[in-house]
Amino acid sequence: MQAAPITRTHRRTARRTRTALAAGLLTAVLALSGCGAADDSGGSSDQRALSADGQEKADPAAGKAAADAKELAAEKEGAAASGASKKPNPVTATHVIRTASLLVEVKSASRAAATARTVAQNAGGLVADESTEQVDDTHDSSHLVLRVPQDEYDSVLRELSGAGKLLSRSSTAKDVTGQVVDVESRIATQRASVARVRKLMERADKLVDVVTLEGELSSRQASLESLLAQQASLRDRTTMATITLDLTEPETAAEADEDPGFLDALSGGWHAFVTMLRWLGMAVGAAAPFLAAAAVLLVLWRLAARRWGRKAGQRPPAAG
């Protein structure tokens, strides 16, 4: 009765031992296979490196040109990846473009325009555009475009609105912070790209490489200049607000004509008399040359007639 339990225990122990040995053998086989694959891949990598080194030693110029081309291609891919993956850093400053339009009725458009110029200049701004015209021969109107600093925008707007009777007012505020940050990031990337192309040009020996790099440099410099122009425009519009001011005078109705009286008739007759004398004087002046010529001809004719009459009286009578 005691031998049976002992036999079962030995069997269980033997099974566990065989299972452990099998697991150990499987682990050893897998480890050896992994080492062999690693050795094969390492050997192939070493062979590729040796072949590349041999090519560069065999033809140094070709190896250098290939290296430059690889570096330029890698630089292009890196710039594109950095431009696509770069996120704008969080900034505290907010960039806003502010504009406003005012229509104000004033007693004198010219005086109000002069006051508006003074207000803008005192605030550190300027007058970008100005024009004044007479509308329908009844009143004057002035149009001004003022540029003022953002800090003085609200105070200048209030002062201009109180210059007279405010007829209309509109204002807009456009947040361009994201656009400003994006342009600044692209400028930094483009400047680094231009610097890398210049370094490649310094190391280039072949004419073909120099021409290719010059074309690439011109293209990148043009892109950089375009970005700088965008940055300058954004800086100008975010630091200086624009206020369009229209000043108009109240329309005056034309005075109605009154019935003419004695004085009006006397004045009209006097003007007609003076006008007639003026025209007569002009007529005499125009006929004066002709009258002088006619007078000379008349004098000559009379002198000739007298001579003929004397000669006819001195002739002897005819014999009978």
Coordinates of C-alpha atoms in Angstrom, one line a residue:
M1 CA 0.0 0.0 0.0
Q2 CA 2.9 2.4 0.6
A3 CA 4.7 1.5 -2.7
A4 CA 1.9 2.9 -4.9
P5 CA 2.1 6.5 -3.6
I6 CA 5.9 6.5 -3.9
T7 CA 5.7 5.4 -7.5
R8 CA 3.3 8.1 -8.5
T9 CA 5.5 10.7 -6.9
H10 CA 8.5 9.6 -8.9
R11 CA 6.5 9.7 -12.1
R12 CA 5.4 13.3 -11.5
T13 CA 8.9 14.4 -10.7
A14 CA 10.2 12.7 -13.9
R15 CA 7.6 14.5 -16.0
R16 CA 8.5 17.9 -14.5
T17 CA 12.2 17.2 -15.2
R18 CA 11.6 16.3 -18.8
T19 CA 9.4 19.5 -19.3
A20 CA 12.1 21.7 -17.9
L21 CA 14.8 20.2 -20.1
A22 CA 12.7 20.6 -23.2
A23 CA 12.1 24.3 -22.4
G24 CA 15.8 24.9 -21.8
L25 CA 16.7 23.3 -25.1
L26 CA 14.1 25.4 -27.0
T27 CA 15.5 28.6 -25.5
A28 CA 19.0 27.7 -26.4
V29 CA 18.1 27.0 -30.0
L30 CA 16.3 30.3 -30.4
A31 CA 19.2 32.2 -28.9
L32 CA 21.7 30.6 -31.3
S33 CA 19.4 31.4 -34.3
G34 CA 19.2 35.1 -33.2
C35 CA 23.0 35.3 -32.9
G36 CA 23.4 33.9 -36.3
A37 CA 21.0 36.4 -37.9
A38 CA 22.7 39.2 -36.1
D39 CA 26.1 38.1 -37.4
D40 CA 24.7 37.8 -41.0
S41 CA 23.2 41.3 -40.9
G42 CA 26.3 42.8 -39.3
G43 CA 28.5 41.2 -42.0
S44 CA 26.3 42.5 -44.8
S45 CA 26.4 46.0 -43.2
D46 CA 30.2 45.8 -42.9
Q47 CA 30.4 44.7 -46.6
R48 CA 28.3 47.7 -47.7
A49 CA 30.4 50.1 -45.7
L50 CA 33.6 48.6 -47.1
S51 CA 32.3 48.8 -50.6
A52 CA 31.3 52.5 -50.2
D53 CA 34.7 53.4 -48.7
G54 CA 36.3 51.6 -51.6
Q55 CA 34.3 53.7 -54.1
E56 CA 35.2 56.9 -52.4
K57 CA 38.9 56.0 -52.3
A58 CA 38.8 55.0 -56.0
D59 CA 37.1 58.2 -57.1
P60 CA 37.4 61.0 -54.5
A61 CA 35.7 63.7 -56.7
A62 CA 32.7 61.5 -57.3
G63 CA 32.5 60.6 -53.7
K64 CA 32.6 64.3 -52.7
A65 CA 29.9 65.2 -55.2
A66 CA 27.7 62.4 -54.1
A67 CA 28.2 63.5 -50.5
D68 CA 27.2 67.1 -51.3
A69 CA 24.2 65.9 -53.2
K70 CA 23.2 63.6 -50.3
E71 CA 23.7 66.5 -47.9
L72 CA 21.6 68.9 -50.0
A73 CA 18.8 66.3 -50.3
A74 CA 18.9 65.6 -46.6
E75 CA 18.8 69.3 -45.9
K76 CA 15.7 69.7 -48.1
E77 CA 14.0 66.8 -46.4
G78 CA 15.0 68.2 -43.0
A79 CA 13.7 71.7 -43.8
A80 CA 10.4 70.3 -45.1
A81 CA 10.0 68.1 -42.0
S82 CA 10.9 70.9 -39.6
G83 CA 8.5 73.3 -41.4
A84 CA 5.7 70.7 -41.2
S85 CA 6.3 69.5 -37.7
K86 CA 7.4 72.7 -36.0
K87 CA 4.7 74.1 -33.8
P88 CA 4.6 77.8 -32.8
N89 CA 5.8 78.4 -29.4
P90 CA 3.3 79.9 -27.0
V91 CA 3.6 83.7 -26.9
T92 CA 2.1 86.2 -24.5
A93 CA 1.9 89.1 -26.9
T94 CA -1.2 89.4 -29.1
H95 CA -0.9 90.9 -32.6
V96 CA -4.1 92.6 -33.7
I97 CA -4.9 94.7 -36.8
R98 CA -7.3 97.5 -35.9
T99 CA -9.2 99.7 -38.3
A100 CA -12.0 102.2 -37.9
S101 CA -14.2 104.5 -40.0
L102 CA -15.9 107.7 -38.9
L103 CA -18.3 110.1 -40.5
V104 CA -18.6 113.4 -38.6
E105 CA -20.7 116.5 -39.5
V106 CA -18.8 119.7 -38.6
K107 CA -19.3 123.4 -39.1
S108 CA -16.0 123.8 -41.1
A109 CA -14.4 120.8 -42.8
S110 CA -11.1 122.6 -43.3
R111 CA -10.7 123.5 -39.6
A112 CA -11.8 120.1 -38.5
A113 CA -9.3 118.5 -40.8
A114 CA -6.5 120.6 -39.4
T115 CA -7.6 119.6 -35.9
A116 CA -7.6 115.9 -36.9
R117 CA -4.0 116.3 -38.3
T118 CA -2.9 117.8 -35.0
V119 CA -4.5 115.0 -32.9
A120 CA -2.8 112.3 -35.0
Q121 CA 0.6 113.9 -34.9
N122 CA 0.4 114.5 -31.1
A123 CA -0.4 110.8 -30.6
G124 CA 2.8 109.9 -32.6
G125 CA 0.9 109.1 -35.8
L126 CA 0.7 110.5 -39.3
V127 CA -1.7 111.5 -42.1
A128 CA -1.4 108.8 -44.8
D129 CA -3.9 110.5 -47.2
E130 CA -6.0 113.7 -47.3
S131 CA -8.4 115.3 -49.7
T132 CA -11.0 118.2 -49.6
E133 CA -13.6 119.0 -52.2
Q134 CA -16.8 121.1 -52.6
V135 CA -20.0 119.1 -53.0
D136 CA -22.7 120.5 -55.3
D137 CA -21.5 124.1 -54.6
T138 CA -23.3 123.9 -51.3
H139 CA -20.8 122.5 -48.7
D140 CA -17.3 121.2 -48.3
S141 CA -16.2 117.7 -47.5
S142 CA -12.8 116.3 -46.3
H143 CA -11.4 112.7 -46.4
L144 CA -8.5 111.7 -44.2
V145 CA -6.6 108.4 -43.5
L146 CA -4.8 108.5 -40.2
R147 CA -2.2 106.1 -38.9
V148 CA -1.8 106.1 -35.1
P149 CA 0.0 103.8 -32.6
Q150 CA -2.1 100.9 -31.2
D151 CA -1.7 102.3 -27.6
E152 CA -3.3 105.6 -28.7
Y153 CA -6.0 104.1 -30.9
D154 CA -8.9 104.3 -28.4
S155 CA -8.1 107.9 -27.2
V156 CA -7.7 109.2 -30.7
L157 CA -10.9 107.6 -31.8
R158 CA -12.8 109.1 -28.9
E159 CA -11.4 112.6 -29.7
L160 CA -12.2 112.4 -33.4
S161 CA -15.7 111.2 -32.7
G162 CA -16.4 114.2 -30.5
A163 CA -15.2 116.7 -33.1
G164 CA -18.8 117.3 -34.3
K165 CA -22.0 115.4 -34.8
L166 CA -21.2 111.7 -35.2
L167 CA -23.2 110.3 -38.2
S168 CA -21.6 106.8 -38.4
R169 CA -18.9 104.7 -36.8
S170 CA -17.5 101.3 -37.5
S171 CA -14.4 99.4 -36.2
T172 CA -12.8 96.0 -36.7
A173 CA -10.1 94.0 -34.9
K174 CA -8.4 91.0 -36.5
D175 CA -6.1 88.8 -34.5
V176 CA -3.1 87.7 -36.6
T177 CA -0.9 86.3 -33.8
G178 CA -0.8 82.9 -35.4
Q179 CA 0.2 84.3 -38.8
V180 CA 2.9 86.4 -37.2
V181 CA 4.4 83.4 -35.4
D182 CA 4.2 81.3 -38.5
V183 CA 6.0 83.9 -40.6
E184 CA 8.7 84.3 -38.0
S185 CA 9.3 80.5 -37.8
R186 CA 9.5 80.2 -41.6
I187 CA 11.9 83.1 -41.8
A188 CA 14.2 81.4 -39.3
T189 CA 14.0 78.1 -41.2
Q190 CA 14.7 79.8 -44.5
R191 CA 17.7 81.7 -43.2
A192 CA 19.2 78.5 -41.9
S193 CA 18.5 76.9 -45.3
V194 CA 20.2 79.7 -47.2
A195 CA 23.3 79.5 -44.9
R196 CA 23.6 75.7 -45.6
V197 CA 23.4 76.2 -49.3
R198 CA 26.2 78.8 -49.1
K199 CA 28.4 76.4 -47.2
L200 CA 27.8 73.8 -49.9
M201 CA 28.8 76.4 -52.6
E202 CA 32.1 77.0 -50.8
R203 CA 32.9 73.3 -51.0
A204 CA 31.8 72.8 -54.6
D205 CA 34.5 72.2 -57.2
K206 CA 32.7 71.4 -60.4
L207 CA 31.0 74.0 -62.5
V208 CA 27.8 72.0 -62.7
D209 CA 27.5 71.8 -59.0
V210 CA 28.2 75.6 -58.6
V211 CA 25.5 76.4 -61.2
T212 CA 23.0 74.1 -59.5
L213 CA 23.7 75.5 -56.1
E214 CA 23.4 79.1 -57.4
G215 CA 20.0 78.4 -58.8
E216 CA 19.0 76.8 -55.5
L217 CA 20.4 79.8 -53.5
S218 CA 18.5 82.3 -55.7
S219 CA 15.2 80.5 -55.2
R220 CA 15.7 80.3 -51.4
Q221 CA 16.7 83.9 -51.2
A222 CA 13.6 85.0 -53.1
S223 CA 11.4 83.0 -50.7
L224 CA 13.2 84.6 -47.8
E225 CA 12.7 88.1 -49.2
S226 CA 9.0 87.4 -49.7
L227 CA 8.7 86.2 -46.1
L228 CA 10.5 89.3 -44.9
A229 CA 8.1 91.5 -46.8
Q230 CA 5.2 89.8 -45.2
Q231 CA 6.7 90.2 -41.8
A232 CA 7.2 94.0 -42.4
S233 CA 3.6 94.4 -43.6
L234 CA 2.3 92.5 -40.5
R235 CA 4.5 94.6 -38.2
D236 CA 3.3 97.8 -39.7
R237 CA -0.4 96.9 -39.5
T238 CA -0.2 95.5 -36.0
T239 CA 1.8 98.4 -34.5
M240 CA -0.1 101.2 -36.3
A241 CA -3.9 101.4 -36.4
T242 CA -5.8 102.9 -39.4
I243 CA -8.6 105.4 -38.9
T244 CA -10.5 106.7 -42.0
L245 CA -12.2 110.0 -41.2
D246 CA -14.8 111.7 -43.4
L247 CA -15.8 115.3 -42.4
T248 CA -18.8 116.9 -44.0
E249 CA -20.5 120.3 -43.5
P250 CA -24.3 120.6 -43.3
E251 CA -25.9 121.3 -46.6
T252 CA -27.1 124.9 -47.1
A253 CA -30.2 125.6 -49.3
A254 CA -29.8 128.1 -52.1
E255 CA -31.3 131.5 -51.3
A256 CA -34.6 132.2 -53.2
D257 CA -34.7 135.0 -55.7
E258 CA -36.7 138.1 -54.5
D259 CA -38.9 140.3 -56.8
P260 CA -36.8 143.0 -58.5
G261 CA -37.3 146.6 -57.3
F262 CA -36.4 150.2 -58.5
L263 CA -32.8 149.9 -57.4
D264 CA -32.5 146.5 -59.1
A265 CA -33.8 148.1 -62.3
L266 CA -31.4 151.1 -62.0
S267 CA -28.5 148.8 -61.4
G268 CA -29.4 146.7 -64.4
G269 CA -29.8 149.8 -66.6
W270 CA -26.5 151.2 -65.5
H271 CA -24.7 147.9 -66.2
A272 CA -26.4 147.8 -69.7
F273 CA -25.2 151.4 -70.4
V274 CA -21.7 150.6 -69.4
T275 CA -21.7 147.5 -71.4
M276 CA -22.9 149.5 -74.5
L277 CA -20.1 152.0 -74.1
R278 CA -17.6 149.3 -73.8
W279 CA -18.8 147.7 -77.0
L280 CA -18.9 151.0 -78.8
G281 CA -15.3 151.7 -77.7
M282 CA -14.3 148.3 -79.0
A283 CA -16.1 149.0 -82.3
V284 CA -14.3 152.4 -82.7
G285 CA -11.0 150.8 -81.9
A286 CA -11.6 148.1 -84.5
A287 CA -12.6 150.6 -87.2
A288 CA -9.8 153.2 -86.4
P289 CA -7.3 151.8 -88.9
F290 CA -9.9 151.8 -91.7
L291 CA -11.0 155.4 -90.9
A292 CA -7.4 156.6 -90.9
A293 CA -6.8 155.1 -94.4
A294 CA -10.1 156.6 -95.7
A295 CA -9.1 160.0 -94.4
V296 CA -5.7 159.8 -96.2
L297 CA -7.3 158.9 -99.4
L298 CA -9.9 161.7 -99.1
V299 CA -7.1 164.3 -98.6
L300 CA -5.2 163.0 -101.6
W301 CA -8.3 163.1 -103.8
R302 CA -9.1 166.7 -102.9
L303 CA -5.5 167.8 -103.6
A304 CA -5.6 166.2 -107.0
A305 CA -9.0 167.7 -107.8
R306 CA -7.7 171.3 -107.1
R307 CA -4.7 170.8 -109.4
W308 CA -6.9 169.7 -112.2
G309 CA -9.2 172.7 -111.7
R310 CA -6.3 175.2 -111.9
K311 CA -4.9 173.7 -115.0
A312 CA -8.3 173.9 -116.7
G313 CA -8.7 177.6 -115.8
Q314 CA -5.3 178.6 -117.2
R315 CA -5.9 177.2 -120.7
P316 CA -6.5 179.9 -123.5
P317 CA -9.9 180.0 -125.2
A318 CA -10.1 178.4 -128.5
A319 CA -9.8 180.6 -131.7
G320 CA -13.2 181.5 -133.3

